[in-house]
Amino acid sequence: MKVATRPMLARWMSHGLPAWVQATPYTLVFLLFFIIPLGLIVAVSFWDATEYELIPAFTPKNYINTFEGCGNLAEPCVTFTTYLSTLKFCFLAWLSTLLIGFTVAYFLAFHVRSTAMQTALFVLCTIPFWTSNVIRMISWVPLLGRNGLVNDALVGSGLASQPQEWLLFSSFSVVLAFVHLFTIFMVVPIFNSMMRIDRSLIEAALDAGASSWQILWNVIVPLSRTGIIIGSIFVITIVMGDFVTIGVMGGQQIASVGKIIQVQTSYLQFPLAAANAVILLAVVLMIIWALTKLVDIRKEL
């Protein structure tokens, strides 16, 4: 047995470990932290529950209760209205972070020549992540509140006759917080894609007489698609499941799918919360599937 083992070890040392051996640790981590928890959530979504206990039984009533009243097209149900509200916030946050993230990444990649300065500015973009998300959200309260700095400036300058209530605990403040928190997730992948663009292509476009806008739209944007899609996936998946930002910046007055799941969990309605989580996961996966159809991420990477 020892004689047979030594040649095998020698082959492994010379040619490397077999692929299945190298993939085993990653597979175990994937199973332990993704597949098994997801399977448990799906299983619990079909359980029954009373005020005192969970009953492991297969029943579709949690999904039926979730879509209760959705058959009436004249009056949208709570679930449909909540998903529309969540998708609205998701779209506004995605569009805002895309515009800001693309602009920042473009500036860092094409207008900052020094590598040291690029690194310094990139680190500067990550400074907000050195503090808690909740602290960063709360920091907007003294700025946007009724007696905050922004309202004082508006009233003091005569631009407004009274404090503006829509600045805080509103849809505006929720989107603003999303942009503040998640723009970096758009900057990083787009900047990475832009740094991989062959600069000779831009020089060739300039020699051909292309304007700056033509180069941006016909060269840089198409070659940055991979970064845009990856950044979009990051932002969309985070915003769709977020409940802390909407709760804090919306004054606990704005509904979202993540907020509904959080409330149901706090009331120990775990099967109903699990059913909503499965539905939310299905919606997010459909969005990601649609985005990945725009570009083959695995091929581009």
XYZ file of C-alpha atoms in Angstrom:
301
model
C 0.000 0.000 0.000
C 2.873 2.362 0.862
C 4.588 1.569 -2.432
C 1.432 2.428 -4.352
C 0.909 5.639 -2.419
C 4.349 7.132 -3.028
C 4.044 7.357 -6.848
C 0.597 8.953 -6.421
C 2.011 11.562 -4.021
C 4.896 12.158 -6.398
C 2.473 12.787 -9.276
C 0.456 15.195 -7.136
C 3.604 17.077 -6.144
C 4.807 17.351 -9.737
C 1.492 18.030 -11.502
C -0.546 19.579 -8.681
C -3.601 18.298 -6.855
C -6.517 16.977 -8.921
C -9.217 19.481 -9.696
C -11.801 17.754 -7.491
C -9.487 17.930 -4.488
C -8.859 21.655 -5.026
C -12.575 22.317 -5.408
C -13.629 20.332 -2.326
C -13.069 23.089 0.296
C -14.937 25.648 -1.813
C -17.740 23.165 -2.409
C -18.090 22.493 1.322
C -18.199 26.209 2.095
C -20.793 26.738 -0.674
C -22.940 23.930 0.687
C -22.600 24.958 4.327
C -23.205 28.677 3.958
C -25.473 28.866 0.881
C -27.212 25.697 -0.253
C -28.170 24.319 3.178
C -29.467 27.652 4.606
C -31.368 28.328 1.388
C -32.868 24.845 1.497
C -33.956 25.419 5.097
C -35.643 28.689 4.179
C -37.531 27.015 1.334
C -38.564 24.161 3.637
C -39.765 26.494 6.415
C -41.770 28.508 3.885
C -44.062 25.483 3.549
C -44.453 24.932 7.292
C -47.503 25.782 9.345
C -47.368 27.848 12.509
C -49.493 28.818 15.487
C -48.969 31.513 18.065
C -46.850 29.112 20.107
C -45.028 26.717 17.758
C -43.843 25.842 14.296
C -45.438 22.800 12.703
C -43.268 20.959 10.128
C -45.957 20.217 7.562
C -46.246 20.853 3.845
C -48.786 23.594 3.230
C -48.939 26.312 0.563
C -50.987 28.665 2.750
C -48.040 30.997 3.401
C -47.751 31.736 -0.313
C -51.531 31.999 -0.611
C -51.630 34.516 2.252
C -48.819 36.500 0.652
C -50.754 36.928 -2.598
C -54.144 37.296 -0.945
C -56.262 39.875 -2.776
C -53.885 40.126 -5.743
C -56.521 38.828 -8.155
C -58.341 42.162 -8.140
C -56.631 44.260 -10.820
C -58.667 47.355 -9.980
C -57.209 47.527 -6.461
C -53.600 46.286 -6.197
C -52.852 44.052 -3.237
C -50.375 44.886 -0.477
C -47.726 42.541 -1.885
C -47.913 44.042 -5.367
C -47.815 47.604 -4.012
C -44.858 46.783 -1.776
C -42.874 45.248 -4.626
C -43.590 48.287 -6.794
C -42.306 50.546 -4.021
C -39.181 48.391 -3.577
C -38.514 48.301 -7.319
C -38.942 52.081 -7.496
C -36.288 52.610 -4.844
C -34.100 49.995 -6.506
C -34.313 51.718 -9.901
C -33.644 55.203 -8.518
C -30.699 53.974 -6.443
C -29.306 51.985 -9.383
C -29.584 54.918 -11.799
C -28.050 57.398 -9.360
C -25.175 55.131 -8.337
C -24.513 54.265 -11.991
C -24.230 57.905 -13.061
C -22.078 58.897 -10.090
C -20.032 55.688 -10.089
C -19.320 55.868 -13.820
C -18.271 59.520 -13.534
C -15.930 58.852 -10.605
C -14.454 55.754 -12.248
C -13.960 57.622 -15.538
C -12.157 60.451 -13.759
C -9.881 58.069 -11.850
C -9.091 55.923 -14.886
C -8.559 58.544 -17.598
C -7.863 61.889 -15.944
C -5.614 60.878 -13.042
C -2.266 59.910 -14.540
C -0.326 59.102 -11.382
C -0.825 55.616 -9.966
C -0.133 56.933 -6.464
C -2.801 59.610 -6.850
C -5.267 57.032 -8.219
C -4.657 54.881 -5.157
C -5.008 57.842 -2.795
C -8.291 58.978 -4.361
C -9.597 55.420 -4.452
C -8.860 55.021 -0.742
C -10.598 58.353 -0.179
C -13.740 56.862 -1.744
C -13.652 54.008 0.772
C -13.323 56.211 3.878
C -17.103 56.220 4.549
C -16.915 52.422 4.894
C -14.698 52.838 7.948
C -17.803 53.636 9.990
C -21.093 51.836 10.545
C -23.875 52.127 7.976
C -26.279 53.256 10.680
C -23.937 56.044 11.813
C -23.585 57.242 8.236
C -27.346 57.325 7.847
C -27.901 59.144 11.130
C -25.368 61.762 10.051
C -27.937 63.018 7.522
C -30.469 63.867 10.252
C -28.793 67.111 11.460
C -28.361 68.119 7.821
C -31.822 67.365 6.433
C -34.009 67.694 9.533
C -36.627 70.380 10.006
C -34.137 72.440 12.014
C -31.120 71.095 10.145
C -28.395 72.951 8.315
C -29.997 72.602 4.866
C -33.370 73.982 5.973
C -31.704 76.782 7.906
C -29.753 77.739 4.781
C -32.854 77.592 2.554
C -34.962 79.706 4.919
C -32.117 82.079 5.727
C -31.352 82.726 2.054
C -34.999 83.268 1.196
C -35.184 80.285 -1.168
C -37.887 78.750 1.041
C -40.438 80.410 3.287
C -40.556 77.497 5.699
C -38.587 74.304 6.448
C -38.980 71.585 3.814
C -40.451 68.407 5.317
C -39.642 66.233 2.292
C -35.895 66.382 2.908
C -35.983 63.829 5.737
C -38.032 60.714 6.447
C -39.159 60.576 2.840
C -38.453 58.783 -0.419
C -35.821 61.406 -1.194
C -33.852 60.708 1.983
C -34.069 56.944 1.395
C -32.634 57.217 -2.125
C -29.989 59.669 -0.898
C -28.894 57.206 1.778
C -28.758 54.361 -0.755
C -26.537 56.440 -3.028
C -24.312 57.407 -0.098
C -23.953 53.813 1.072
C -23.677 51.852 -2.157
C -22.064 54.038 -4.819
C -18.682 52.451 -4.072
C -20.081 49.092 -5.212
C -20.546 50.673 -8.635
C -17.237 52.546 -8.696
C -14.970 49.536 -8.066
C -16.058 47.174 -10.906
C -16.430 49.990 -13.448
C -12.988 51.360 -12.564
C -11.539 47.860 -12.915
C -13.077 47.491 -16.395
C -11.876 50.910 -17.500
C -8.314 50.203 -16.396
C -8.285 47.166 -18.680
C -9.231 49.186 -21.773
C -6.408 49.331 -24.299
C -5.462 53.000 -24.543
C -4.397 52.512 -28.172
C -8.094 52.139 -29.041
C -8.759 55.638 -27.733
C -5.756 57.003 -29.618
C -7.015 55.349 -32.799
C -10.452 56.913 -32.299
C -8.835 60.332 -31.815
C -6.771 59.875 -34.975
C -9.973 58.997 -36.842
C -11.483 62.323 -35.791
C -13.874 61.093 -33.113
C -15.030 63.619 -30.534
C -14.771 63.061 -26.785
C -18.459 62.158 -26.554
C -18.159 59.703 -29.448
C -15.177 58.021 -27.794
C -17.069 57.846 -24.507
C -20.232 56.380 -26.028
C -18.736 54.122 -28.719
C -15.517 52.952 -27.063
C -15.434 53.378 -23.303
C -19.050 52.536 -22.432
C -19.167 49.274 -24.480
C -15.818 48.147 -23.066
C -17.008 48.948 -19.538
C -20.174 46.858 -19.819
C -18.836 44.080 -17.617
C -18.087 46.466 -14.764
C -21.456 48.172 -15.188
C -23.316 44.847 -15.025
C -21.346 43.611 -12.006
C -21.869 46.902 -10.186
C -25.572 46.818 -11.071
C -25.900 43.316 -9.635
C -24.236 44.421 -6.398
C -26.453 47.491 -5.970
C -29.718 45.833 -6.991
C -29.299 42.767 -4.788
C -28.425 44.881 -1.736
C -31.196 47.444 -2.208
C -33.899 44.851 -2.897
C -33.333 43.156 0.463
C -32.549 46.254 2.517
C -34.744 47.154 5.455
C -32.440 49.108 7.788
C -31.933 52.077 5.450
C -35.616 52.324 4.572
C -36.563 52.028 8.230
C -34.135 54.687 9.482
C -34.306 57.188 6.607
C -37.989 56.588 5.893
C -39.023 57.176 9.498
C -40.546 53.672 9.684
C -43.285 54.943 7.351
C -42.192 53.494 3.993
C -42.894 49.872 3.112
C -40.472 47.526 1.389
C -40.220 43.784 0.951
C -37.226 43.573 3.275
C -39.091 45.588 5.905
C -42.085 43.253 5.705
C -39.832 40.217 6.195
C -38.133 41.908 9.159
C -41.487 42.717 10.808
C -42.799 39.195 10.246
C -39.627 37.761 11.783
C -39.922 40.043 14.818
C -43.451 38.709 15.361
C -42.106 35.126 15.063
C -44.027 34.504 11.836
C -41.097 32.539 10.421
C -42.969 30.479 7.761
C -44.618 33.584 6.317
C -41.330 35.487 6.408
C -39.594 32.554 4.694
C -42.240 32.517 1.943
C -41.701 36.227 1.325
C -37.944 35.657 1.284
C -38.295 32.932 -1.356
C -40.476 35.191 -3.518
C -37.984 38.052 -3.136
C -35.123 35.720 -4.070
C -36.991 34.630 -7.196
C -37.560 38.247 -8.248
C -33.897 39.168 -7.661
C -32.705 36.102 -9.586
C -34.884 37.073 -12.541
C -33.375 40.568 -12.531
C -29.847 39.129 -12.362
C -30.660 36.675 -15.163
C -31.858 39.560 -17.340
C -28.682 41.545 -16.605
C -26.373 38.637 -17.377
C -28.041 38.266 -20.771
C -26.623 41.653 -21.723
C -23.018 40.472 -21.363
C -21.264 37.150 -20.777
C -19.583 37.975 -17.472
C -17.608 34.734 -17.283
C -16.191 35.270 -20.775
C -15.355 38.921 -20.143
C -13.635 38.197 -16.857
